[in-house]
Amino acid sequence: QVQLAESGGGLVQPGGSLALACVASGGSVGSAVVAWFRQPPGREREFVAAISASGARTHYADTVQGRFAISRDNTKGTVALRMSWLTPEDTAVYYCAVDKDRTLLLRQADFTSPKRYDFWGQGTQVTVST
């Protein structure tokens, strides 16, 4: 059973940066699509970014395109999310998730849906505020 643990969240001022990390244990995620989702206060969980198993392809939500960067190190079983130019609208609990059945980012409707993902971390809080 794969277990995921996110870290790196915290309080940051608008315009600042944070780097989140997701570490997998209990199994390899090197052949799986990994994504980051977030859940703002009072709202549903939403897609942020995804990366293919090899790391060759990435996809971002329009709201974070150009500000966030997802990457992975399959030798370490880690996936990172670097966030820049943060705004209060980025405030949320951030989760990493693994789709064990897919290696490629093919259909956007698939890899952006939380229902496709089999394993989730507990989340890390990101608060953007003055």
Tab-separated table of C-alpha atoms in Angstrom:
chain	number	residue	atom	x	y	z
A	1	GLN	CA	0.000	0.000	0.000
A	2	VAL	CA	1.510	3.278	-1.125
A	3	GLN	CA	1.538	6.037	1.450
A	4	LEU	CA	2.090	9.674	0.562
A	5	ALA	CA	3.283	12.453	2.820
A	6	GLU	CA	3.218	16.115	1.867
A	7	SER	CA	5.364	18.777	3.456
A	8	GLY	CA	6.471	22.343	2.884
A	9	GLY	CA	3.256	24.220	3.513
A	10	GLY	CA	3.044	27.316	5.666
A	11	LEU	CA	2.203	30.989	5.819
A	12	VAL	CA	3.562	33.227	3.084
A	13	GLN	CA	2.925	36.792	2.018
A	14	PRO	CA	1.351	37.601	-1.350
A	15	GLY	CA	3.966	37.488	-4.054
A	16	GLY	CA	6.025	34.971	-2.139
A	17	SER	CA	7.072	31.424	-2.934
A	18	LEU	CA	6.819	27.989	-1.393
A	19	ALA	CA	8.059	24.559	-2.365
A	20	LEU	CA	5.929	21.553	-1.491
A	21	ALA	CA	7.211	18.004	-1.439
A	22	CYS	CA	5.418	14.687	-1.675
A	23	VAL	CA	7.271	11.594	-0.521
A	24	ALA	CA	6.032	8.098	-1.324
A	25	SER	CA	6.625	5.074	0.859
A	26	GLY	CA	5.398	1.504	0.969
A	27	GLY	CA	5.730	1.079	-2.770
A	28	SER	CA	7.096	2.613	-5.918
A	29	VAL	CA	5.280	5.398	-7.746
A	30	GLY	CA	7.878	5.665	-10.474
A	31	SER	CA	5.510	4.196	-13.067
A	32	ALA	CA	2.465	6.252	-12.132
A	33	VAL	CA	0.962	9.622	-12.891
A	34	VAL	CA	1.186	11.921	-9.877
A	35	ALA	CA	-0.833	15.070	-9.372
A	36	TRP	CA	-1.319	17.895	-6.931
A	37	PHE	CA	-4.793	19.001	-5.951
A	38	ARG	CA	-5.913	21.649	-3.519
A	39	GLN	CA	-8.999	22.359	-1.477
A	40	PRO	CA	-9.642	25.996	-0.642
A	41	PRO	CA	-11.766	26.771	2.429
A	42	GLY	CA	-15.419	25.958	1.817
A	43	ARG	CA	-14.806	24.690	-1.692
A	44	GLU	CA	-14.357	21.398	-3.476
A	45	ARG	CA	-11.020	19.824	-4.218
A	46	GLU	CA	-9.544	21.130	-7.462
A	47	PHE	CA	-6.794	20.085	-9.827
A	48	VAL	CA	-3.514	21.992	-9.712
A	49	ALA	CA	-0.875	20.092	-11.694
A	50	ALA	CA	0.037	16.620	-12.937
A	51	ILE	CA	3.157	14.911	-14.176
A	52	SER	CA	3.578	11.758	-16.238
A	53	ALA	CA	5.474	8.790	-14.895
A	54	SER	CA	8.659	9.651	-16.751
A	55	GLY	CA	8.355	13.339	-15.966
A	56	ALA	CA	8.402	14.192	-19.651
A	57	ARG	CA	4.968	15.756	-19.652
A	58	THR	CA	3.241	18.111	-17.257
A	59	HIS	CA	-0.082	19.887	-17.184
A	60	TYR	CA	-1.316	22.797	-15.093
A	61	ALA	CA	-4.604	24.365	-14.179
A	62	ASP	CA	-5.081	27.721	-15.887
A	63	THR	CA	-5.078	29.455	-12.513
A	64	VAL	CA	-1.497	28.371	-11.748
A	65	GLN	CA	0.021	28.151	-15.231
A	66	GLY	CA	3.283	30.076	-15.336
A	67	ARG	CA	3.517	30.349	-11.546
A	68	PHE	CA	3.731	26.738	-10.398
A	69	ALA	CA	6.110	23.983	-11.500
A	70	ILE	CA	5.743	20.263	-10.849
A	71	SER	CA	8.694	17.900	-11.004
A	72	ARG	CA	9.622	14.443	-9.836
A	73	ASP	CA	12.631	12.390	-8.845
A	74	ASN	CA	11.807	8.737	-9.362
A	75	THR	CA	15.059	7.634	-7.785
A	76	LYS	CA	13.890	9.160	-4.520
A	77	GLY	CA	10.168	8.618	-4.897
A	78	THR	CA	9.433	12.312	-4.551
A	79	VAL	CA	7.296	14.836	-6.387
A	80	ALA	CA	7.715	18.552	-5.862
A	81	LEU	CA	5.491	21.546	-6.476
A	82	ARG	CA	7.237	24.895	-6.602
A	83	MET	CA	4.863	27.786	-6.214
A	84	SER	CA	5.717	31.376	-7.043
A	85	TRP	CA	3.866	34.680	-7.091
A	86	LEU	CA	1.373	33.343	-4.607
A	87	THR	CA	-1.903	35.142	-4.077
A	88	PRO	CA	-4.546	34.819	-1.350
A	89	GLU	CA	-6.576	32.763	-3.844
A	90	ASP	CA	-3.904	30.059	-3.591
A	91	THR	CA	-4.768	29.504	0.067
A	92	ALA	CA	-5.805	25.873	0.440
A	93	VAL	CA	-4.846	22.471	1.718
A	94	TYR	CA	-2.614	20.914	-0.923
A	95	TYR	CA	-2.672	17.172	-1.591
A	96	CYS	CA	-0.576	14.902	-3.743
A	97	ALA	CA	-2.214	11.909	-5.356
A	98	VAL	CA	-1.177	8.874	-7.378
A	99	ASP	CA	-3.005	7.188	-10.262
A	100	LYS	CA	-1.494	3.717	-10.122
A	101	ASP	CA	-3.046	2.605	-13.417
A	102	ARG	CA	-1.669	5.310	-15.678
A	103	THR	CA	1.761	6.397	-16.792
A	104	LEU	CA	0.805	9.026	-19.356
A	105	LEU	CA	-1.202	12.229	-19.347
A	106	LEU	CA	-3.671	11.473	-22.117
A	107	ARG	CA	-7.182	12.710	-21.552
A	108	GLN	CA	-7.398	15.938	-19.605
A	109	ALA	CA	-10.806	14.970	-18.259
A	110	ASP	CA	-9.177	11.927	-16.687
A	111	PHE	CA	-6.031	13.227	-15.073
A	112	THR	CA	-7.691	16.362	-13.719
A	113	SER	CA	-10.413	14.418	-11.905
A	114	PRO	CA	-9.792	13.475	-8.266
A	115	LYS	CA	-11.833	10.324	-8.856
A	116	ARG	CA	-9.039	8.865	-10.979
A	117	TYR	CA	-6.524	8.802	-8.185
A	118	ASP	CA	-6.009	5.850	-5.896
A	119	PHE	CA	-3.687	7.117	-3.178
A	120	TRP	CA	-3.726	10.431	-1.359
A	121	GLY	CA	-1.630	12.145	1.221
A	122	GLN	CA	-2.975	13.902	4.301
A	123	GLY	CA	-2.396	17.340	2.846
A	124	THR	CA	-0.369	20.379	3.794
A	125	GLN	CA	-1.834	23.807	4.514
A	126	VAL	CA	-0.751	26.775	2.438
A	127	THR	CA	-1.915	30.185	3.601
A	128	VAL	CA	-1.184	33.316	1.610
A	129	SER	CA	-1.852	36.406	3.665
A	130	THR	CA	-0.369	39.647	4.909
